[in-house]
Coordinates of C-alpha atoms and ligand atoms in Angstrom, one line a residue:
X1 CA -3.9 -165.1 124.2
X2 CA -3.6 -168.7 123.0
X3 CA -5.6 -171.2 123.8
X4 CA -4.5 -172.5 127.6
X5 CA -4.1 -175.9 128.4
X6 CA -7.0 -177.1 130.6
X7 CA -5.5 -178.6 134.2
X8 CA -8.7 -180.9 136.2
X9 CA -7.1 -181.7 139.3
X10 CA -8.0 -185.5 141.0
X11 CA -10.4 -185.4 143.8
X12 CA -7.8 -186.5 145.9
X13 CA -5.4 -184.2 145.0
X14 CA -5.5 -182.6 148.7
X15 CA -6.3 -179.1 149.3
X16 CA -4.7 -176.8 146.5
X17 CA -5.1 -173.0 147.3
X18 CA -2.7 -170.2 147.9
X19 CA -1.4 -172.2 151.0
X20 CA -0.6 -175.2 149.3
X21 CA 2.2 -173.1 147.2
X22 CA 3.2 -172.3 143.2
X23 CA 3.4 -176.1 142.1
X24 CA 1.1 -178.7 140.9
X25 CA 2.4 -182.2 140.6
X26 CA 1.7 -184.7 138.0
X27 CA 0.4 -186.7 140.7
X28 CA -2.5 -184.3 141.4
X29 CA -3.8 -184.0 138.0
X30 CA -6.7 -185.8 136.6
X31 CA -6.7 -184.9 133.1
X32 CA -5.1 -182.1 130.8
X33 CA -7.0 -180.9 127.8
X34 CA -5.0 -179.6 124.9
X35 CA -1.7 -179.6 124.0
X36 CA 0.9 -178.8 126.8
X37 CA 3.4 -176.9 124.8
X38 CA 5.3 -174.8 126.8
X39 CA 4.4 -171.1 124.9
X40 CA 1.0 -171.3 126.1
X41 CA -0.6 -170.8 129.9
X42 CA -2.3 -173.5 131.7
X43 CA -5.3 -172.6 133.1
X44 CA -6.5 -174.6 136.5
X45 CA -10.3 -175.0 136.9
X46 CA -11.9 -175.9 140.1
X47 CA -14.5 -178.5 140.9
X48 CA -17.3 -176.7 139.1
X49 CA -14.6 -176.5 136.0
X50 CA -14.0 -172.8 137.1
X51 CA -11.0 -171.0 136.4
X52 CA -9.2 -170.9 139.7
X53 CA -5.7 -170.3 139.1
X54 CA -2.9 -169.7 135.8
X55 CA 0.2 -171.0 135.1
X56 CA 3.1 -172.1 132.7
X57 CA 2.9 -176.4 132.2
X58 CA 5.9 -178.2 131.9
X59 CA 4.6 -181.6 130.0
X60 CA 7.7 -183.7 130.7
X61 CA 8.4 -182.6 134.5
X62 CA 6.9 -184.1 138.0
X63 CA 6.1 -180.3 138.4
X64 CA 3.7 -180.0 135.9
X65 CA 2.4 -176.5 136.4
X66 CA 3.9 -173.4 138.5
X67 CA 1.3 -170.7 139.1
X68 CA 1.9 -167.5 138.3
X69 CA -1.3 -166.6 140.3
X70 CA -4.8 -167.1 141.7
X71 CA -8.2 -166.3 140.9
X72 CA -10.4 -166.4 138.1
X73 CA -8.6 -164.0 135.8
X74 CA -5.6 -165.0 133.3
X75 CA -2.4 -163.3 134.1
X76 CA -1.8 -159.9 131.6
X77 CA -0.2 -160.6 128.4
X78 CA 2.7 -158.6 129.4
X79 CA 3.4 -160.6 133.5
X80 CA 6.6 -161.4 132.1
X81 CA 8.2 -157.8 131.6
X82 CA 6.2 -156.7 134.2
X83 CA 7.1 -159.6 136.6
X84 CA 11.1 -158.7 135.8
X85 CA 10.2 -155.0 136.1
X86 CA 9.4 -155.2 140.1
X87 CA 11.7 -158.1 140.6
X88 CA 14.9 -155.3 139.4
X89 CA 13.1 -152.3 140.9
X90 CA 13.2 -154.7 144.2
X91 CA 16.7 -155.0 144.3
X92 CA 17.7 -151.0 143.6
X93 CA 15.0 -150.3 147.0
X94 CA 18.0 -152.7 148.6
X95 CA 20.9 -150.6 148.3
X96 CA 23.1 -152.9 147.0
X97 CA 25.5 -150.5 145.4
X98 CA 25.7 -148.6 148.3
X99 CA 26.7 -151.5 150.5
X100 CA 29.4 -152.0 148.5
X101 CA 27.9 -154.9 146.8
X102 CA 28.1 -155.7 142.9
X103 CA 27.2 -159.2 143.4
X104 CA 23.6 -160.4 144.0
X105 CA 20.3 -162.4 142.7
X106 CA 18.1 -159.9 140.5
X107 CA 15.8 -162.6 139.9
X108 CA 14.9 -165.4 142.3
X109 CA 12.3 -167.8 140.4
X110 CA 9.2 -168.4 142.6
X111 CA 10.2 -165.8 144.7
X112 CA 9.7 -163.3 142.0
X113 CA 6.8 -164.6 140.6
X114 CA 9.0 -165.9 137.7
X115 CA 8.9 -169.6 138.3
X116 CA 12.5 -171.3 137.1
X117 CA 14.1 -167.7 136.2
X118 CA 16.9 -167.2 138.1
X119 CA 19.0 -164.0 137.1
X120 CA 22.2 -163.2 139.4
X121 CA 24.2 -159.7 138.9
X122 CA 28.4 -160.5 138.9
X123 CA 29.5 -156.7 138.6
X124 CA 29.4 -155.9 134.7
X125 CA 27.2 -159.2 133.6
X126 CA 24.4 -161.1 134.3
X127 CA 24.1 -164.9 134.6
X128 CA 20.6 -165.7 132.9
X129 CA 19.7 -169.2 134.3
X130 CA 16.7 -171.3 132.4
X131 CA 15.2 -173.8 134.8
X132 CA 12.3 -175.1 133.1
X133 CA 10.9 -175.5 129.7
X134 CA 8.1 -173.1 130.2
X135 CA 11.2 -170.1 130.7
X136 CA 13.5 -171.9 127.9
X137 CA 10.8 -171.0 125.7
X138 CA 10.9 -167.2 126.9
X139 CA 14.2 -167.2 126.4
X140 CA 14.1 -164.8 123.8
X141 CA 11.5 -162.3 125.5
X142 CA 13.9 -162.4 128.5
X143 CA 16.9 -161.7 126.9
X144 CA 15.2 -159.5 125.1
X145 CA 14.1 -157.2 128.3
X146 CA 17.6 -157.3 130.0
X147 CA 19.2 -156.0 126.9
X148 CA 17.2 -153.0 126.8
X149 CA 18.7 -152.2 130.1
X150 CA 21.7 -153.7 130.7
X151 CA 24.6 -152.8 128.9
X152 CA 26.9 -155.3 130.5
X153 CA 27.8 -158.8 128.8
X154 CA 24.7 -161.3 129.4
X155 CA 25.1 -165.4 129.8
X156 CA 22.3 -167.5 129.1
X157 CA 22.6 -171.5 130.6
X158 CA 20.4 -174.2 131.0
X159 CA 21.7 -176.4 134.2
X160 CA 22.1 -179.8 133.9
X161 CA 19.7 -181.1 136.1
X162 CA 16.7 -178.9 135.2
X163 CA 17.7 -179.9 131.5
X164 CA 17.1 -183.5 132.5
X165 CA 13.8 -183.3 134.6
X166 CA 12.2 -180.9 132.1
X167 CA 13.2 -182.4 128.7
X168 CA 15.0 -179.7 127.5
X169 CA 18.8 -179.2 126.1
X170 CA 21.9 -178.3 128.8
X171 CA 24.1 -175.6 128.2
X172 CA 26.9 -177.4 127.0
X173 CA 29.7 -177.9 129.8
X174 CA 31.7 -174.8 129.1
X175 CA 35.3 -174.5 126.9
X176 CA 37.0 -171.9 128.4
X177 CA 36.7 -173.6 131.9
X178 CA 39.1 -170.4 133.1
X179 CA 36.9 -167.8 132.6
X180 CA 36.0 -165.8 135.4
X181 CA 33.4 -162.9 136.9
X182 CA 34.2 -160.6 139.4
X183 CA 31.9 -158.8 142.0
X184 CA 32.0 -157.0 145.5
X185 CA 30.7 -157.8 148.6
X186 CA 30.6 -155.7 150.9
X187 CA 33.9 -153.9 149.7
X188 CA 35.4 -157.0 149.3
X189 CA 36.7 -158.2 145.7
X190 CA 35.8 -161.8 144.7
X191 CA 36.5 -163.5 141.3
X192 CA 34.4 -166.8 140.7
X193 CA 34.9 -169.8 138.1
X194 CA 31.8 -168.8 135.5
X195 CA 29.1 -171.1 134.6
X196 CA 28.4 -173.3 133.5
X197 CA 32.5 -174.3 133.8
X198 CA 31.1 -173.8 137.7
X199 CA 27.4 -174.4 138.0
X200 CA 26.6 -172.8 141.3
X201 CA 28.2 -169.4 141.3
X202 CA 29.4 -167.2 144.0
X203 CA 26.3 -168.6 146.9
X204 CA 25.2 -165.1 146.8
X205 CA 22.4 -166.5 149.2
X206 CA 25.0 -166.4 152.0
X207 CA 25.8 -162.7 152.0
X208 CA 24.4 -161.5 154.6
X209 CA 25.8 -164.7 157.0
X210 CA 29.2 -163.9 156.1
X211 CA 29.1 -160.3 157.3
X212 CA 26.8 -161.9 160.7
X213 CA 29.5 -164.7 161.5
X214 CA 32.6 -162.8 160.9
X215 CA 31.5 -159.8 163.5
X216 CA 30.1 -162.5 166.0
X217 CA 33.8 -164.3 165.7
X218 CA 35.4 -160.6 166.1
X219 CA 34.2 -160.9 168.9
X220 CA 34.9 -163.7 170.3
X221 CA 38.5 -163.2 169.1
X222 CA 39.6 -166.8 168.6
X223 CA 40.3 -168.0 165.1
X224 CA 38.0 -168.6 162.6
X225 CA 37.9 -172.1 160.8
X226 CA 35.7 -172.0 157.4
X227 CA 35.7 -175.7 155.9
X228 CA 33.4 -175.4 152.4
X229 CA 35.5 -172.2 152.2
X230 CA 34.8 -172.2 148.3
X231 CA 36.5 -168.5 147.0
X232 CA 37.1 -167.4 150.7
X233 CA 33.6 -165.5 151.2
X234 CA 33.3 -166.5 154.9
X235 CA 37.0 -166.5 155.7
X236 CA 37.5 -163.1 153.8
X237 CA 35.1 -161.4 155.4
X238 CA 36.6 -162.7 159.3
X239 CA 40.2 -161.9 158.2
X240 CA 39.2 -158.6 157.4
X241 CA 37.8 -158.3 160.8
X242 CA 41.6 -158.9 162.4
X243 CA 41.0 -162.5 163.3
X244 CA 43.2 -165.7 162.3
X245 CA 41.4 -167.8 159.7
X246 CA 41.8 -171.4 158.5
X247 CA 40.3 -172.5 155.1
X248 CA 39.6 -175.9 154.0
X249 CA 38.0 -176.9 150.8
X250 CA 38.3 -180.0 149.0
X251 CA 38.4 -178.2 145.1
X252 CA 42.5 -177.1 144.8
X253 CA 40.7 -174.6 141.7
X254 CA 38.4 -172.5 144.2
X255 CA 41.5 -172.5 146.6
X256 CA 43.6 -171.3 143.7
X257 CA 41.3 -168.4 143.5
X258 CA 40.2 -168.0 147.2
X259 CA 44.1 -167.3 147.8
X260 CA 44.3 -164.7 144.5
X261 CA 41.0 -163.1 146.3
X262 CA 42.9 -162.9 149.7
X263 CA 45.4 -160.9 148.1
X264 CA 43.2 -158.9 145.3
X265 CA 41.9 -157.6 149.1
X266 CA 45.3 -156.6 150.5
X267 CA 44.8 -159.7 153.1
X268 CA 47.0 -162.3 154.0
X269 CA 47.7 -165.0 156.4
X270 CA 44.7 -166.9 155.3
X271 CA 45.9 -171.2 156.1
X272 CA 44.2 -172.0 152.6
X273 CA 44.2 -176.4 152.9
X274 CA 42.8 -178.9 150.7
X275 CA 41.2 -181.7 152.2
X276 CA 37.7 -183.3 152.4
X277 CA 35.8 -182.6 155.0
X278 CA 33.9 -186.2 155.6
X279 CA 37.2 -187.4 156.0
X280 CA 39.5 -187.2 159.3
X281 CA 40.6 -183.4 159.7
X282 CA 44.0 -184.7 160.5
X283 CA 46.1 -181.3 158.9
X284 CA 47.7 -179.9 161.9
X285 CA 46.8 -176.5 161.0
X286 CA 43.1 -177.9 161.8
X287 CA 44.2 -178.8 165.7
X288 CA 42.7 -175.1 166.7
X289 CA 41.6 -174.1 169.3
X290 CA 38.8 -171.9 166.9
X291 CA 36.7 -169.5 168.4
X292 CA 34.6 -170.2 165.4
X293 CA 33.7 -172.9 163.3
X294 CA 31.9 -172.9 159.9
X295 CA 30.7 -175.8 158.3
X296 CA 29.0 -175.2 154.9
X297 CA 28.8 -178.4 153.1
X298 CA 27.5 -179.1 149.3
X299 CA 24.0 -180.1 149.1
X300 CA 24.5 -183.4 151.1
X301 CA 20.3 -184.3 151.0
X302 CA 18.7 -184.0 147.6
X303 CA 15.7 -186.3 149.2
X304 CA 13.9 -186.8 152.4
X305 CA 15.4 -190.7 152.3
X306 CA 18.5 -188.5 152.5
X307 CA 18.0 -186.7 156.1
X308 CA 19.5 -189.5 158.2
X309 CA 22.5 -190.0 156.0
X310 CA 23.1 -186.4 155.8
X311 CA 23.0 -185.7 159.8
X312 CA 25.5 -188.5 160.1
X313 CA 27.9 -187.0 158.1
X314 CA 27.5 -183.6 159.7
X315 CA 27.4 -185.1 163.0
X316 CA 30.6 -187.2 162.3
X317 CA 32.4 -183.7 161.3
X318 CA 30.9 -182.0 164.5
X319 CA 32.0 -184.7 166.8
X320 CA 35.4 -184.4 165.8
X321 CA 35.3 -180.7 165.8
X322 CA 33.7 -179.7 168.8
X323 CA 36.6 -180.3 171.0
X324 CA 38.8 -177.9 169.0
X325 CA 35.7 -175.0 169.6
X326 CA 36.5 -172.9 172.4
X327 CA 34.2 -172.7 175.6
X328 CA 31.8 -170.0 174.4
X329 CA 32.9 -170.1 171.2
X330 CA 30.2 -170.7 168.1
X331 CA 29.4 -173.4 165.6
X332 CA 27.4 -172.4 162.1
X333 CA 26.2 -175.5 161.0
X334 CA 24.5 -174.7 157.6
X335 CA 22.1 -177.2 155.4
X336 CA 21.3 -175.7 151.4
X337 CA 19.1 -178.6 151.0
X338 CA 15.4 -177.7 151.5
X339 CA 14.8 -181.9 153.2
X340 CA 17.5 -180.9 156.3
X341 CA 15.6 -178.7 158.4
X342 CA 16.6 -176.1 161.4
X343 CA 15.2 -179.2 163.3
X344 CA 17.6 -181.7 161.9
X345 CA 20.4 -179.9 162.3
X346 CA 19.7 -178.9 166.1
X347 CA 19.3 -183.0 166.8
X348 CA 22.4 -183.7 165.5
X349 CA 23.4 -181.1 168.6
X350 CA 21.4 -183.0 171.1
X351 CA 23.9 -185.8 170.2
X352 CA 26.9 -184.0 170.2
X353 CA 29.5 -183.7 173.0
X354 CA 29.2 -180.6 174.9
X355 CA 26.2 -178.7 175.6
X356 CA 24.9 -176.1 172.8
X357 CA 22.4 -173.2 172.8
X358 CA 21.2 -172.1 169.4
X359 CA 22.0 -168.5 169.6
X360 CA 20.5 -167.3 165.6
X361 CA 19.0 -169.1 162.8
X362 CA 19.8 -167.4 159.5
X363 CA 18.5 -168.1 156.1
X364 CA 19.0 -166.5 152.7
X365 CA 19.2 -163.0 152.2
X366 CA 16.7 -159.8 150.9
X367 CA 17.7 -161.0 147.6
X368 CA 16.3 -164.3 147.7
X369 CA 12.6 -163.8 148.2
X370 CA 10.3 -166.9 149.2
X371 CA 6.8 -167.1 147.8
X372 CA 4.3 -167.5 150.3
X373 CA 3.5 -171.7 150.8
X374 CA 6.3 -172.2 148.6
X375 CA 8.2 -174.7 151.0
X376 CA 11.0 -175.7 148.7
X377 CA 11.9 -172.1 148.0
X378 CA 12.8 -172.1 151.8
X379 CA 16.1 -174.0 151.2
X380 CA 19.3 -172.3 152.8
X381 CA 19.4 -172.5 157.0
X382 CA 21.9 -171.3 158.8
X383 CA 22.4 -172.2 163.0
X384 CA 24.3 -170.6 165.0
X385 CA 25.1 -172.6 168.0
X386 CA 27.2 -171.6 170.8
X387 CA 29.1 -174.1 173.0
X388 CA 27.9 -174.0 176.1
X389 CA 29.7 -176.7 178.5
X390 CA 27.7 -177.8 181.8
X391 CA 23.9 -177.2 179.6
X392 CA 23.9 -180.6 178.3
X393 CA 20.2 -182.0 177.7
X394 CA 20.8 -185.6 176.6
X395 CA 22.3 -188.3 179.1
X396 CA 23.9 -190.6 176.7
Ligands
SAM1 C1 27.8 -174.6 149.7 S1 29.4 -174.4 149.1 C2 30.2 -173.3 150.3 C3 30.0 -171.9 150.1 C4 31.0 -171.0 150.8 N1 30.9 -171.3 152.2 C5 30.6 -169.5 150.6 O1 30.2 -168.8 151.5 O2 30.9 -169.1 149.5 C6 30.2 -175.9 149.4 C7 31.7 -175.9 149.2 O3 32.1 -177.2 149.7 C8 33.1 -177.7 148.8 N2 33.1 -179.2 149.0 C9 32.3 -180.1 148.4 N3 32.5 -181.3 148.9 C10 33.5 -181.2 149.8 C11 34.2 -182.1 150.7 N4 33.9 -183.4 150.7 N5 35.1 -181.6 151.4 C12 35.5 -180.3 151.4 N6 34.8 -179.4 150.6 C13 33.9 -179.8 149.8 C14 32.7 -177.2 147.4 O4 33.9 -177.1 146.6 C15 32.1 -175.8 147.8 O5 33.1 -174.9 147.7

């Protein structure tokens, strides 16, 4: 093994153990002995200068190490084969195939024990993504280990943003913008822009919530109103069910495609509309009544100073929409940002007209594991809120 970089931690770096989760900020480090290239391990010593805890060290990021584990020991030389081993031998105990599905995360960073590897499954290829400069340096070992297994075509990008905060190079912005990757979900056929043309995929992390909402709004039996409708994953899924569906997204190219999906399905009667959701939702298709409402916006709080912004502009859309929701009828209100909490969202029902119960509060799905203390990892939340006139709590 090379020689690790040494990583003394200040005295006042707060507690830093298992709980505390996989990252250690620049903030919390007192000094770093050797050279922090991003091939080699960093090794974390305790007070007494004691190994405590490996990792890979990114020199340029706030992030500066993510642990690959605890204890005294180095990791083996091989944790990255075998790290990608379990993390694929994970998903075939999930049944995927069986579900119908050809479209899920393999490899989930963190979660996975692979910090800033993400690997999704479209049906025939693989989406390799490179988050940090510790993993853009493995590049080759990844690629490596997937082609000895998958036979598939394999894409390799580095996003944007990651490029930026770790001082490494972006995947150029794709040139064939209209190249696409198709996948099943649940028996249902979905083609998606590819990346990098489209840098966040198919939302595979809502899977599960798709299949939930569009059997709770069977149920219910009134239409179904998806806005953040993206390719049509919720509204699919509830037209399939029987029920009348309204789709609004403010990109006319997911639309496009959302409509080619509806029919690739044998569905129709989808009301596909472009429009922006912060806006007024003047369209008249949009007067309802819904027996459902889904609002999945972008990632509308990338910080905490964020939060109060962000529940305005969801509280502006649920104001307007609430008296189109049926009595009884639900509301998914869902945040992808890890800063707007379950609790944030449910205040901005305590405001609301009406009264509301929270009836479920969904996350990301099996494939999408969460490391233990790793807060951030904990990003997607989904309520469910049910409309519940004569409960109101607040007097204003
Ligand atoms: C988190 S994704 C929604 C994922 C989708 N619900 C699914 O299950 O696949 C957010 C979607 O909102 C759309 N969007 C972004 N800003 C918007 C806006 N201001 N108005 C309407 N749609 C917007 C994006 O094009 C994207 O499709």
């Amino acid at each position: 093994m090379a020689t690790p970089v040494r990583i003394e931690l200040r005295r006042d770096a707060g507690r830093i153990g298992p709980e505390s989760g996989p990252w250690i900020r620049r903030n919390q480090i007192a000094r770093m002995l050797g050279i922090p290239d991003p091939h080699v391990l960093a090794m974390v010593v305790d007070r007494k200068g004691e190994p405590m805890a490996w990792g890979l060290v990114s020199a340029v990021s706030t992030i500066t190490v993510r642990l690959l584990g605890w204890g005294a020991e180095p990791p083996p030389d091989d944790w990255l084969e075998r790290r990608l081993a379990q993390a694929f031998a994970a998903r075939s105990a999930f049944g995927f195939e069986q579900l119908g599905t050809t479209g899920y995360r393999l490899v989930n960073s963190e979660g996975d024990g692979l910090p800033g590897l993400v690997v999704d499954r479209y049906g025939d290829d693989l989406v390799v993504q490179l988050g940090t400069a510790p993993m853009a340096a493995r590049e080759q070992a990844v690629l490596d280990w997937l082609r000895a297994r998958w036979h598939g075509a394999i894409h390799t990008l580095v996003p944007e943003g990651a490029a930026r905060s770790e001082g490494i190079e972006a995947t150029p912005r794709d040139d064939e913008p209209s190249r696409l990757l198709a996948f099943t979900e649940h028996h249902l056929r979905f083609e998606v822009p590819a990346p990098p043309a489209q840098k966040t995929g198919a939302y595979f992390d809502q899977r599960a919530n798709r299949r939930t909402i569009a059997q709770l709004a069977k149920h219910h039996g009134g239409p179904l109103l998806d806005l953040g409708c993206h390719v049509g994953g919720f509204a699919l899924h509830a037209r399939k069910t029987g029920i009348d569906v309204v789709a609004l997204d403010r990109s006319r190219t997911v639309l496009e495609l959302a409509a080619k999906n509806e029919s690739a399905n044998g569905l129709s009667g989808i009301d596909w509309i472009e429009a922006d959701m912060f806006e007024r939702l003047a369209a008249p298709q949009l007067a309802g009544p819904f027996g459902t409402i889904v609002v999945d916006p972008p990632r509308i709080a990338s910080r905490k100073s964020d939060v109060e912004r962000a529940q305005g502009a969801m509280g502006r859309i649920v104001n307007e929409l609430a008296p189109r929701l049926l009595p009884d009828g639900f509301l998914v209100l869902c945040s992808c940002s890890h800063h707007l909490g379950r609790e944030h969202l449910d205040r901005i029902l305590v405001d609301a007209r009406f009264g509301w119960a929270r009836i479920l509060a969904l996350g990301a799905g099996i494939d999408h594991p969460v490391a233990p203390g790793h807060r951030e990892g904990e990003y997607l939340r989904v309520n469910v809120y049910q409309r519940r006139d004569g409960t109101r709590l607040a007097n204003a």
